Amino acid sequence: MFRPENAPPQGDLPELHVVFQSGKLVTDMRSTELCLLEGQLTRILGWQVRRRQFIGLWGEKPVFAVEIDERDELDPLQFASGSLYQLLGRVDEQLFAAAGRAAQLLDWERDHQFCGRCGGAMHTDLAERAMRCPPCGTTLYPRIAPCIITLVTRGDELLLARNANFPGPMYSTLAGFIEAGESAEETLRREVREEVGVEVDQLQYFQSQAWPFPNQLMLGFYAEYASGEITPDRTEIADAQWFHYTDLPAIPPASSVAGQLIRHYVASRHP
């Protein structure tokens, strides 16, 4: 239902807004779509829009990411504000994609107000989705950080790890950023080796997912165990173990590519 676009449609169409305030997503607790607010609501409540980015279409309605003034009051009986994480598992992938795109574009505009080359003020070119510096000609487009995320398997067993920064006992797949000059496959082998000390082969691409925390593109892979003993690095990885597919710990939700990798593999072992 959500279709990313760069230019809004012609005509005076009713708008939908994904609203942020002080970096937090505003949700309407009375709405089934939570973060998609009717555009007229923003005007009726008198919220002051400080930034505005067109992000695409929801059906035929144009959707805009808007950042409202930090002093605007939110009715606690109708609205809540919080992290994008609050949407995981609560909304479908299309709605999450819209909210994630909105967050990334507002963050990009906010973080590039001045040119890193000459210090001049940047101007927004909404037609091309770019920030431009008139004095020196520098042009900046939204930046995406590519990452690999992989499920390492050994027959009926899955290698899952608990990140040292996870607040709870959840175990997930391994992931890491692609460094300059690396291919995705090289990154995968390096990250698995660095994080848990094992070697892998038989890499197979699964699917990708935009991950707006803050601007990542997750490239999902399967990899088969080749050799080595699990040795968590203890910096990023607090614990890592082999788990039989019938006896898994708490895992990420199905809305994440990590959760999809795990569930897809389990389904393939137990059709």
XYZ file of N, CA and C in Angstrom:
813
model
N 0.828 -1.200 0.000
C 0.000 0.000 0.000
C 0.866 1.255 0.000
N 2.064 1.207 0.595
C 2.958 2.363 0.589
C 3.898 2.277 -0.594
N 3.984 3.374 -1.351
C 4.865 3.423 -2.506
C 5.795 4.623 -2.373
N 7.082 4.408 -2.144
C 8.009 5.535 -2.030
C 8.072 6.317 -3.341
N 8.029 7.632 -3.238
C 8.147 8.518 -4.395
C 8.967 9.733 -3.976
N 9.532 10.421 -4.967
C 10.323 11.624 -4.674
C 9.556 12.919 -4.897
N 8.555 12.898 -5.771
C 7.800 14.116 -6.078
C 6.329 13.898 -5.771
N 5.688 14.820 -5.048
C 4.272 14.663 -4.723
C 3.396 14.799 -5.957
N 2.218 14.184 -5.954
C 1.317 14.283 -7.112
C 0.747 15.687 -7.242
N 0.319 16.012 -8.439
C -0.302 17.303 -8.682
C -1.724 17.300 -8.133
N -2.185 18.484 -7.754
C -3.553 18.596 -7.276
C -3.627 18.729 -5.776
N -4.790 19.155 -5.322
C -5.020 19.386 -3.893
C -5.629 18.132 -3.276
N -4.767 17.156 -2.978
C -5.232 15.891 -2.420
C -5.100 15.893 -0.902
N -5.989 15.195 -0.191
C -5.850 15.104 1.268
C -4.541 14.413 1.637
N -3.832 14.999 2.595
C -2.509 14.492 2.959
C -2.570 13.589 4.187
N -1.549 12.757 4.281
C -1.280 12.008 5.502
C 0.079 12.442 6.018
N 0.225 12.494 7.347
C 1.472 12.934 7.958
C 2.041 11.862 8.878
N 3.355 11.668 8.801
C 4.091 10.909 9.812
C 4.820 11.965 10.622
N 4.441 12.108 11.885
C 4.846 13.257 12.686
C 5.940 12.879 13.686
N 6.948 13.745 13.766
C 8.015 13.598 14.747
C 8.127 14.886 15.559
N 8.472 14.708 16.815
C 8.707 15.857 17.699
C 9.936 15.553 18.552
N 10.939 16.420 18.449
C 12.197 16.223 19.180
C 12.788 14.842 18.915
N 12.686 14.399 17.671
C 13.256 13.120 17.281
C 12.414 11.903 17.626
N 11.253 12.100 18.238
C 10.392 10.989 18.625
C 9.158 10.920 17.731
N 8.754 9.695 17.419
C 7.584 9.472 16.581
C 6.305 9.704 17.377
N 5.390 10.465 16.805
C 4.092 10.735 17.433
C 3.072 9.757 16.871
N 2.389 9.028 17.734
C 1.364 8.078 17.305
C 0.012 8.471 17.873
N -1.020 8.153 17.099
C -2.401 8.429 17.498
C -2.994 7.136 18.048
N -3.209 7.086 19.339
C -3.682 5.860 19.981
C -5.118 5.519 19.603
N -5.822 6.463 18.966
C -7.202 6.204 18.545
C -7.278 5.677 17.120
N -6.135 5.614 16.449
C -6.103 5.207 15.052
C -5.549 3.792 14.916
N -6.107 3.021 13.986
C -5.605 1.679 13.742
C -4.273 1.704 13.008
N -3.953 2.837 12.379
C -2.696 2.947 11.645
C -1.631 3.688 12.434
N -1.909 4.016 13.666
C -0.975 4.551 14.654
C -0.203 5.796 14.206
N 0.712 5.640 13.251
C 1.606 6.748 12.917
C 1.202 7.510 11.666
N 0.109 7.125 11.020
C -0.382 7.876 9.855
C -1.503 8.795 10.311
N -1.189 10.069 10.429
C -2.156 11.046 10.899
C -2.720 11.829 9.718
N -4.005 12.121 9.773
C -4.598 12.959 8.738
C -3.937 14.336 8.762
N -3.604 14.837 7.577
C -2.909 16.115 7.497
C -3.678 17.256 8.120
N -5.004 17.217 8.009
C -5.807 18.296 8.572
C -5.720 18.326 10.102
N -5.413 17.183 10.700
C -5.284 17.130 12.152
C -4.136 18.016 12.619
N -3.033 18.004 11.875
C -1.893 18.853 12.215
C -2.299 20.319 12.236
N -3.121 20.706 11.251
C -3.561 22.108 11.178
C -4.580 22.426 12.266
N -5.530 21.521 12.482
C -6.576 21.768 13.482
C -5.976 21.953 14.872
N -4.960 21.148 15.199
C -4.341 21.227 16.519
C -3.344 22.376 16.636
N -3.059 23.029 15.522
C -2.161 24.179 15.559
C -0.701 23.837 15.733
N -0.311 22.613 15.371
C 1.096 22.245 15.481
C 1.922 23.021 14.456
N 3.076 23.493 14.870
C 3.949 24.272 14.005
C 4.939 23.343 13.302
N 4.820 23.247 11.988
C 5.684 22.362 11.207
C 7.023 23.051 10.950
N 8.111 22.435 11.423
C 9.456 22.991 11.257
C 10.188 22.380 10.066
N 9.926 21.116 9.764
C 10.509 20.477 8.590
C 9.428 19.624 7.944
N 9.571 19.454 6.636
C 8.540 18.720 5.894
C 9.187 18.069 4.680
N 8.979 16.767 4.534
C 9.534 16.009 3.420
C 8.453 15.083 2.857
N 8.242 15.155 1.552
C 7.346 14.196 0.910
C 8.049 12.843 0.855
N 7.346 11.767 1.232
C 7.998 10.457 1.269
C 7.383 9.431 0.324
N 6.133 9.658 -0.128
C 5.528 8.688 -1.026
C 4.018 8.712 -0.953
N 3.407 7.629 -1.396
C 1.951 7.526 -1.466
C 1.452 6.355 -0.632
N 0.376 6.618 0.089
C -0.337 5.556 0.794
C -1.659 5.384 0.052
N -1.733 4.352 -0.768
C -2.846 4.288 -1.709
C -2.656 5.405 -2.721
N -3.597 6.327 -2.751
C -3.484 7.490 -3.634
C -3.196 8.771 -2.866
N -3.065 8.680 -1.562
C -2.853 9.875 -0.744
C -1.368 10.170 -0.579
N -0.963 11.428 -0.764
C 0.439 11.781 -0.528
C 0.763 11.754 0.966
N 1.946 11.239 1.293
C 2.372 11.140 2.690
C 3.596 12.033 2.887
N 3.551 12.832 3.943
C 4.652 13.733 4.262
C 5.201 13.415 5.649
N 6.517 13.443 5.758
C 7.168 13.405 7.071
C 7.234 14.839 7.565
N 6.742 15.080 8.767
C 6.788 16.438 9.311
C 7.385 16.417 10.714
N 8.157 17.429 10.997
C 8.699 17.620 12.338
C 8.037 18.850 12.928
N 7.374 18.667 14.057
C 6.675 19.783 14.676
C 7.537 20.395 15.786
N 7.178 21.602 16.169
C 7.940 22.323 17.175
C 7.930 21.567 18.503
N 9.051 21.618 19.182
C 9.173 20.891 20.453
C 8.244 21.440 21.527
N 7.745 22.671 21.329
C 6.852 23.273 22.325
C 5.380 22.940 22.090
N 5.059 22.325 20.951
C 3.666 21.949 20.681
C 3.214 20.888 21.683
N 2.013 21.084 22.216
C 1.493 20.168 23.233
C 0.750 19.001 22.584
N 0.976 17.813 23.133
C 0.294 16.605 22.685
C -0.714 16.184 23.744
N -1.944 15.945 23.337
C -2.972 15.465 24.257
C -2.611 14.054 24.707
N -2.296 13.848 25.989
C -1.868 12.511 26.447
C -2.974 11.468 26.363
N -4.223 11.901 26.185
C -5.320 10.954 26.053
C -5.456 10.438 24.625
N -4.756 11.083 23.689
C -4.837 10.649 22.293
C -3.491 10.306 21.683
N -2.445 11.047 22.078
C -1.158 10.886 21.410
C -0.076 10.377 22.366
N 0.841 9.622 21.775
C 2.030 9.159 22.506
C 3.232 9.423 21.619
N 4.388 9.577 22.228
C 5.613 9.752 21.447
C 6.673 8.796 21.963
N 7.502 8.306 21.033
C 8.528 7.356 21.432
C 9.379 6.954 20.251
N 10.144 5.903 20.433
C 11.063 5.426 19.406
C 10.314 4.678 18.308
N 10.938 4.627 17.139
C 10.408 3.804 16.051
C 10.276 2.340 16.471
N 11.109 1.918 17.412
C 11.067 0.528 17.867
C 9.679 0.137 18.365
N 8.907 1.132 18.826
C 7.589 0.813 19.368
C 6.649 0.256 18.296
N 6.994 0.469 17.015
C 6.141 -0.041 15.945
C 6.432 -1.489 15.587
N 7.635 -1.978 15.933
C 8.013 -3.345 15.567
C 7.027 -4.355 16.146
N 6.473 -5.165 15.270
C 5.528 -6.178 15.711
C 4.121 -5.672 15.920
N 3.924 -4.337 15.821
C 2.596 -3.773 16.050
C 1.922 -3.326 14.758
N 2.709 -3.067 13.721
C 2.158 -2.641 12.437
C 2.741 -3.503 11.332
N 2.117 -3.475 10.151
C 2.624 -4.284 9.045
C 3.868 -3.647 8.441
N 4.511 -4.391 7.552
C 5.785 -3.954 6.985
C 5.647 -2.650 6.199
N 4.522 -2.457 5.529
C 4.336 -1.259 4.721
C 4.277 -0.002 5.581
N 3.574 -0.086 6.684
C 3.465 1.064 7.576
C 4.806 1.340 8.253
N 5.513 0.283 8.618
C 6.827 0.462 9.224
C 7.794 1.085 8.222
N 7.695 0.669 6.955
C 8.555 1.231 5.912
C 8.299 2.723 5.742
N 7.034 3.136 5.797
C 6.707 4.554 5.666
C 7.286 5.358 6.828
N 7.124 4.845 8.046
C 7.648 5.545 9.216
C 9.167 5.606 9.183
N 9.795 4.504 8.760
C 11.251 4.482 8.685
C 11.794 5.444 7.659
N 11.167 5.516 6.492
C 11.598 6.461 5.452
C 11.439 7.896 5.954
N 10.336 8.154 6.645
C 10.108 9.494 7.182
C 11.213 9.894 8.160
N 11.556 8.997 9.052
C 12.585 9.292 10.055
C 13.927 9.563 9.390
N 14.287 8.734 8.412
C 15.585 8.885 7.767
C 15.705 10.202 7.014
N 14.649 10.601 6.317
C 14.724 11.830 5.529
C 14.748 13.068 6.419
N 14.011 13.048 7.514
C 14.063 14.191 8.436
C 15.424 14.278 9.118
N 15.981 13.135 9.501
C 17.314 13.130 10.126
C 18.371 13.645 9.150
N 18.263 13.211 7.895
C 19.222 13.642 6.866
C 19.182 15.160 6.679
N 17.989 15.722 6.591
C 17.874 17.177 6.423
C 18.410 17.914 7.649
N 18.074 17.417 8.833
C 18.523 18.067 10.075
C 20.037 18.046 10.214
N 20.668 16.928 9.820
C 22.103 16.741 10.040
C 22.981 17.374 8.967
N 22.376 17.958 7.949
C 23.164 18.562 6.868
C 22.726 20.003 6.621
N 22.615 20.750 7.684
C 22.250 22.156 7.558
C 23.412 23.005 7.051
N 24.625 22.536 7.277
C 25.808 23.287 6.857
C 26.763 22.383 6.100
N 27.462 22.979 5.161
C 28.363 22.242 4.274
C 29.618 21.808 5.023
N 29.981 20.545 4.899
C 31.191 20.040 5.538
C 32.457 20.454 4.821
N 32.334 21.001 3.624
C 33.510 21.424 2.861
C 33.857 22.894 3.121
N 32.856 23.787 3.036
C 33.159 25.220 3.182
C 32.438 25.873 4.352
N 31.491 25.159 4.989
C 30.774 25.720 6.128
C 29.563 26.550 5.767
N 29.253 26.670 4.472
C 28.103 27.467 4.046
C 26.789 26.785 4.383
N 25.722 27.578 4.397
C 24.390 27.038 4.670
C 23.918 26.195 3.486
N 23.380 25.021 3.783
C 22.857 24.140 2.744
C 21.399 24.482 2.470
N 20.982 24.247 1.238
C 19.603 24.474 0.845
C 18.996 23.171 0.355
N 17.729 22.950 0.669
C 17.055 21.711 0.300
C 16.521 21.797 -1.121
N 16.881 20.817 -1.930
C 16.335 20.671 -3.275
C 15.375 19.498 -3.231
N 14.076 19.792 -3.024
C 13.099 18.733 -2.856
C 12.821 17.996 -4.157
N 13.043 18.661 -5.294
C 12.777 18.017 -6.579
C 13.715 16.844 -6.813
N 14.973 16.986 -6.362
C 15.960 15.929 -6.577
C 16.339 15.215 -5.290
N 15.717 15.602 -4.183
C 16.033 15.035 -2.869
C 17.528 15.182 -2.585
N 17.958 16.432 -2.470
C 19.367 16.716 -2.246
C 19.504 17.954 -1.374
N 20.637 18.025 -0.668
C 21.022 19.234 0.053
C 22.176 19.860 -0.719
N 22.033 21.147 -1.100
C 23.037 21.796 -1.943
C 23.647 22.998 -1.232
N 24.927 23.197 -1.487
C 25.652 24.347 -0.953
C 25.915 25.315 -2.103
N 25.203 26.449 -2.169
C 25.407 27.402 -3.272
C 26.834 27.938 -3.374
N 27.531 28.253 -2.268
C 28.882 28.818 -2.417
C 29.891 27.904 -3.109
N 29.910 26.599 -2.755
C 30.944 25.721 -3.324
C 30.399 24.611 -4.210
N 29.077 24.469 -4.288
C 28.489 23.485 -5.185
C 28.392 22.074 -4.648
N 28.750 21.855 -3.380
C 28.636 20.516 -2.800
C 27.177 20.060 -2.789
N 26.946 18.829 -3.192
C 25.606 18.251 -3.191
C 25.619 16.972 -2.372
N 24.687 16.861 -1.449
C 24.604 15.678 -0.592
C 23.230 15.032 -0.734
N 23.242 13.729 -0.973
C 22.016 12.945 -1.067
C 21.858 12.119 0.212
N 20.649 11.635 0.483
C 20.479 10.787 1.669
C 21.456 9.622 1.658
N 22.109 9.402 2.807
C 23.129 8.359 2.901
C 22.532 7.086 3.496
N 22.924 5.969 2.907
C 22.494 4.662 3.386
C 23.734 3.865 3.782
N 23.702 3.241 4.954
C 24.821 2.433 5.429
C 24.491 0.953 5.208
N 25.142 0.288 4.235
C 24.847 -1.124 3.984
C 25.452 -2.035 5.046
N 24.686 -3.022 5.452
C 25.112 -3.988 6.472
C 24.757 -5.393 5.993
N 25.516 -6.364 6.459
C 25.108 -7.753 6.246
C 24.472 -8.259 7.535
N 23.560 -9.185 7.388
C 22.994 -9.881 8.542
C 22.840 -11.333 8.123
N 23.354 -12.249 8.924
C 23.426 -13.636 8.473
C 23.012 -14.635 9.539
N 22.334 -15.659 9.090
C 22.026 -16.798 9.948
C 22.972 -17.928 9.584
N 23.827 -18.307 10.516
C 24.761 -19.415 10.326
C 24.067 -20.696 10.798
N 24.098 -21.726 9.962
C 23.402 -22.970 10.296
C 24.347 -24.156 10.208
N 23.958 -25.218 10.911
C 24.699 -26.487 10.897
C 23.674 -27.601 11.019
N 23.146 -28.011 9.840
C 22.085 -29.008 9.865
C 20.837 -28.456 10.524
N 20.413 -29.107 11.615
C 19.208 -28.675 12.329
C 19.488 -27.583 13.357
N 20.723 -27.120 13.438
C 21.101 -26.144 14.455
C 21.327 -24.758 13.860
N 20.991 -23.741 14.642
C 21.156 -22.345 14.260
C 22.124 -21.688 15.231
N 23.069 -20.933 14.729
C 23.990 -20.196 15.576
C 23.379 -18.832 15.857
N 22.980 -18.623 17.106
C 22.357 -17.363 17.507
C 23.173 -16.732 18.632
N 23.161 -15.409 18.656
C 23.988 -14.692 19.618
C 23.176 -13.640 20.359
N 23.620 -13.351 21.566
C 23.002 -12.273 22.357
C 23.949 -11.084 22.365
N 23.489 -9.987 21.814
C 24.296 -8.770 21.765
C 24.489 -8.210 23.174
N 25.662 -7.698 23.429
C 25.961 -7.165 24.756
C 25.075 -5.978 25.108
N 24.501 -5.321 24.089
C 23.656 -4.152 24.336
C 22.174 -4.485 24.388
N 21.801 -5.760 24.151
C 20.394 -6.135 24.241
C 19.933 -6.005 25.689
N 18.777 -5.383 25.914
C 18.298 -5.230 27.288
C 17.776 -6.522 27.895
N 17.375 -7.476 27.060
C 16.791 -8.711 27.578
C 17.528 -9.934 27.087
N 16.924 -11.108 27.242
C 17.605 -12.366 26.890
C 17.432 -12.776 25.430
N 17.111 -11.858 24.544
C 16.859 -12.206 23.157
C 18.150 -12.587 22.430
N 18.059 -13.630 21.610
C 19.163 -14.066 20.756
C 18.797 -13.787 19.302
N 19.793 -13.408 18.519
C 19.528 -13.044 17.137
C 20.647 -13.531 16.219
N 20.561 -13.127 14.963
C 21.567 -13.461 13.971
C 22.742 -12.486 14.085
N 23.800 -12.744 13.353
C 24.992 -11.895 13.389
C 24.905 -10.831 12.300
N 25.462 -9.656 12.589
C 25.362 -8.550 11.638
C 26.566 -7.638 11.766
N 26.807 -6.863 10.711
C 27.909 -5.907 10.758
C 27.907 -5.008 9.533
N 28.554 -3.849 9.657
C 28.612 -2.879 8.575
C 29.638 -3.287 7.522
N 29.302 -3.014 6.270
C 30.243 -3.229 5.177
C 31.255 -2.085 5.182
N 32.524 -2.420 5.192
C 33.574 -1.408 5.223
C 34.004 -1.038 3.806
N 34.689 0.088 3.690
C 35.137 0.578 2.380
C 35.980 -0.478 1.675
N 35.648 -0.763 0.420
C 36.406 -1.719 -0.369
C 35.992 -3.159 -0.216
N 35.027 -3.445 0.672
C 34.593 -4.818 0.895
C 33.361 -5.149 0.065
N 33.250 -6.405 -0.316
C 31.990 -6.921 -0.849
C 31.137 -7.384 0.332
N 29.854 -7.603 0.075
C 28.975 -8.097 1.139
C 29.441 -9.457 1.636
N 29.904 -10.300 0.719
C 30.356 -11.645 1.093
C 31.622 -11.591 1.956
N 32.535 -10.693 1.632
C 33.746 -10.540 2.438
C 33.407 -10.036 3.837
N 32.470 -9.104 3.897
C 32.041 -8.596 5.196
C 31.433 -9.705 6.037
N 30.602 -10.517 5.422
C 29.941 -11.595 6.157
C 30.971 -12.520 6.797
N 31.928 -12.975 6.018
C 32.929 -13.889 6.568
C 33.741 -13.222 7.683
N 34.106 -11.963 7.478
C 34.899 -11.245 8.483
C 34.108 -11.051 9.769
N 32.855 -10.604 9.655
C 32.057 -10.332 10.846
C 31.812 -11.595 11.658
N 31.500 -12.701 10.988
C 31.273 -13.958 11.712
C 32.551 -14.390 12.428
N 33.672 -14.259 11.733
C 34.956 -14.636 12.340
C 35.263 -13.743 13.546
N 35.064 -12.436 13.413
C 35.394 -11.511 14.492
C 34.454 -11.661 15.687
N 33.182 -11.908 15.419
C 32.199 -11.901 16.501
C 32.120 -13.226 17.246
N 32.221 -14.344 16.526
C 32.063 -15.638 17.203
C 33.180 -16.636 16.891
N 34.154 -16.264 16.047
C 35.333 -17.095 15.853
C 35.174 -18.314 14.980
N 34.140 -18.385 14.150
C 33.981 -19.540 13.279
C 34.083 -19.127 11.815
N 34.351 -20.125 10.964
C 34.426 -19.909 9.522
C 33.157 -20.451 8.868
N 32.742 -19.814 7.773
C 31.509 -20.221 7.090
C 31.754 -20.341 5.589
N 30.860 -21.068 4.928
C 30.869 -21.133 3.466
C 29.433 -21.301 2.996
N 29.255 -21.585 1.693
C 27.923 -21.778 1.107
C 26.995 -20.598 1.414
N 27.457 -19.399 1.104
C 26.651 -18.205 1.348
C 25.485 -18.149 0.363
N 24.328 -17.793 0.877
C 23.131 -17.703 0.032
C 22.349 -16.444 0.411
N 22.121 -15.590 -0.576
C 21.364 -14.355 -0.321
C 19.909 -14.681 -0.029
N 19.320 -13.974 0.929
C 17.923 -14.189 1.317
C 17.053 -13.013 0.866
N 17.206 -11.864 1.488
C 16.476 -10.661 1.098
C 17.042 -9.477 1.869
N 16.593 -8.279 1.495
C 17.083 -7.071 2.163
C 15.944 -6.383 2.904
N 16.326 -5.452 3.773
C 15.336 -4.675 4.520
C 15.934 -3.331 4.906
N 15.177 -2.269 4.632
C 15.579 -0.955 5.129
C 15.392 -0.960 6.644
N 16.407 -0.516 7.359
C 16.400 -0.565 8.831
C 16.751 0.836 9.334
N 15.760 1.617 9.696
C 15.973 3.044 9.974
C 16.496 3.334 11.376
N 17.554 2.655 11.782
C 18.108 2.864 13.129
C 19.603 3.135 13.069
N 20.102 4.208 12.425
C 19.234 5.248 11.852
C 19.053 5.160 10.344
N 19.980 4.538 9.595
C 19.887 4.629 8.123
C 20.530 3.429 7.438
N 20.220 2.245 7.928
C 20.886 1.050 7.427
C 20.075 0.326 6.353
N 20.774 -0.384 5.483
C 20.151 -1.321 4.559
C 20.716 -2.687 4.899
N 19.864 -3.551 5.447
C 20.300 -4.866 5.881
C 20.199 -5.848 4.717
N 21.327 -6.504 4.411
C 21.375 -7.523 3.360
C 21.416 -8.893 4.019
N 20.327 -9.618 3.927
C 20.201 -10.878 4.651
C 20.768 -12.065 3.891
N 21.543 -12.896 4.602
C 22.168 -14.081 4.010
C 21.993 -15.293 4.929
N 22.066 -16.467 4.305
C 22.310 -17.707 5.033
C 23.765 -18.104 4.792
N 24.363 -18.741 5.775
C 25.721 -19.265 5.624
C 25.818 -20.574 6.395
N 26.554 -21.526 5.843
C 26.733 -22.813 6.516
C 28.041 -22.815 7.295
N 27.978 -23.398 8.464
C 29.170 -23.563 9.304
C 30.213 -24.386 8.566
N 31.479 -23.945 8.646
C 32.577 -24.681 8.013
C 33.545 -25.240 9.039
N 33.974 -24.414 10.013
C 34.945 -24.892 11.001
C 35.032 -23.901 12.156
N 35.705 -24.360 13.230
C 35.967 -23.504 14.371
C 35.032 -23.731 15.545
N 35.467 -23.263 16.708
C 34.673 -23.329 17.932
C 34.119 -21.937 18.244
N 32.887 -21.886 18.740
C 32.273 -20.601 19.071
C 33.083 -19.915 20.171
N 33.538 -18.696 19.858
C 34.279 -17.886 20.828
C 33.752 -16.460 20.754
N 32.744 -16.106 21.570
C 32.184 -14.749 21.522
C 33.259 -13.703 21.811
N 33.188 -12.570 21.120
C 34.214 -11.546 21.311
C 34.082 -10.809 22.636
N 32.931 -10.958 23.315
C 32.663 -10.368 24.631
C 32.580 -8.839 24.617
N 32.795 -8.244 23.451
C 32.620 -6.793 23.342
C 31.243 -6.487 22.770
N 30.971 -7.027 21.587
C 29.640 -6.900 21.000
C 28.756 -8.084 21.348
N 29.362 -9.257 21.451
C 28.602 -10.494 21.661
C 28.823 -11.001 23.084
N 27.752 -11.000 23.869
C 27.856 -11.478 25.251
C 27.813 -12.996 25.314
N 27.077 -13.609 24.394
C 26.971 -15.065 24.398
C 26.542 -15.513 23.010
N 26.962 -16.694 22.604
C 26.557 -17.287 21.325
C 26.506 -18.791 21.497
N 25.479 -19.416 20.936
C 25.292 -20.853 21.104
C 24.642 -21.451 19.860
N 24.769 -22.779 19.739
C 23.999 -23.516 18.753
C 22.653 -23.869 19.381
N 21.571 -23.638 18.650
C 20.231 -23.970 19.117
C 19.557 -24.869 18.082
N 18.944 -25.962 18.546
C 18.162 -26.803 17.643
C 16.928 -26.016 17.213
N 16.494 -26.208 15.971
C 15.379 -25.404 15.453
C 14.075 -25.638 16.213
N 13.957 -26.740 16.961
C 12.751 -27.002 17.753
C 12.847 -26.445 19.167
N 13.974 -25.866 19.514
C 14.177 -25.391 20.887
C 14.933 -24.057 20.857
N 14.244 -23.019 20.408
C 14.873 -21.722 20.235
C 14.614 -20.804 21.432
N 15.532 -19.896 21.699
C 15.308 -18.889 22.741
C 14.403 -17.777 22.204
N 14.247 -16.715 22.959
C 13.523 -15.536 22.460
C 14.275 -14.983 21.253
N 13.552 -14.748 20.147
C 14.167 -14.277 18.913
C 13.490 -12.993 18.452
N 14.093 -12.278 17.486
C 13.499 -11.019 17.007
C 12.130 -11.243 16.374
N 11.308 -10.200 16.310
C 9.972 -10.333 15.722
C 10.041 -10.601 14.224
N 8.951 -11.121 13.687
C 8.898 -11.455 12.268
C 8.952 -10.224 11.376
N 8.768 -9.046 11.925
C 8.837 -7.819 11.138
C 10.273 -7.437 10.794
N 11.245 -8.062 11.445
C 12.655 -7.775 11.164
C 13.226 -8.851 10.253
N 14.248 -8.503 9.468
C 14.845 -9.495 8.579
C 15.518 -10.598 9.385
N 16.020 -10.296 10.581
C 16.588 -11.333 11.437
C 15.525 -12.367 11.797
N 14.348 -11.885 12.206
C 13.257 -12.794 12.534
C 12.797 -13.599 11.341
N 12.812 -12.969 10.166
C 12.399 -13.666 8.950
C 13.398 -14.734 8.552
N 14.701 -14.446 8.684
C 15.724 -15.452 8.390
C 15.512 -16.700 9.237
N 15.302 -16.489 10.531
C 15.152 -17.611 11.458
C 13.886 -18.398 11.151
N 12.766 -17.708 11.007
C 11.494 -18.389 10.787
C 11.464 -19.132 9.453
N 12.059 -18.532 8.435
C 12.099 -19.176 7.126
C 12.909 -20.470 7.199
N 14.039 -20.438 7.928
C 14.853 -21.643 8.034
C 14.133 -22.736 8.828
N 13.491 -22.336 9.924
C 12.757 -23.307 10.731
C 11.655 -23.969 9.886
N 10.957 -23.166 9.091
C 9.894 -23.702 8.239
C 10.454 -24.683 7.214
N 11.660 -24.432 6.725
C 12.264 -25.319 5.740
C 12.691 -26.662 6.357
N 12.971 -26.677 7.658
C 13.364 -27.917 8.330
C 12.166 -28.705 8.812
N 11.052 -27.985 8.986
C 9.847 -28.647 9.550
C 8.641 -28.182 8.744
N 8.526 -28.632 7.495
C 7.430 -28.189 6.639
C 6.059 -28.669 7.144
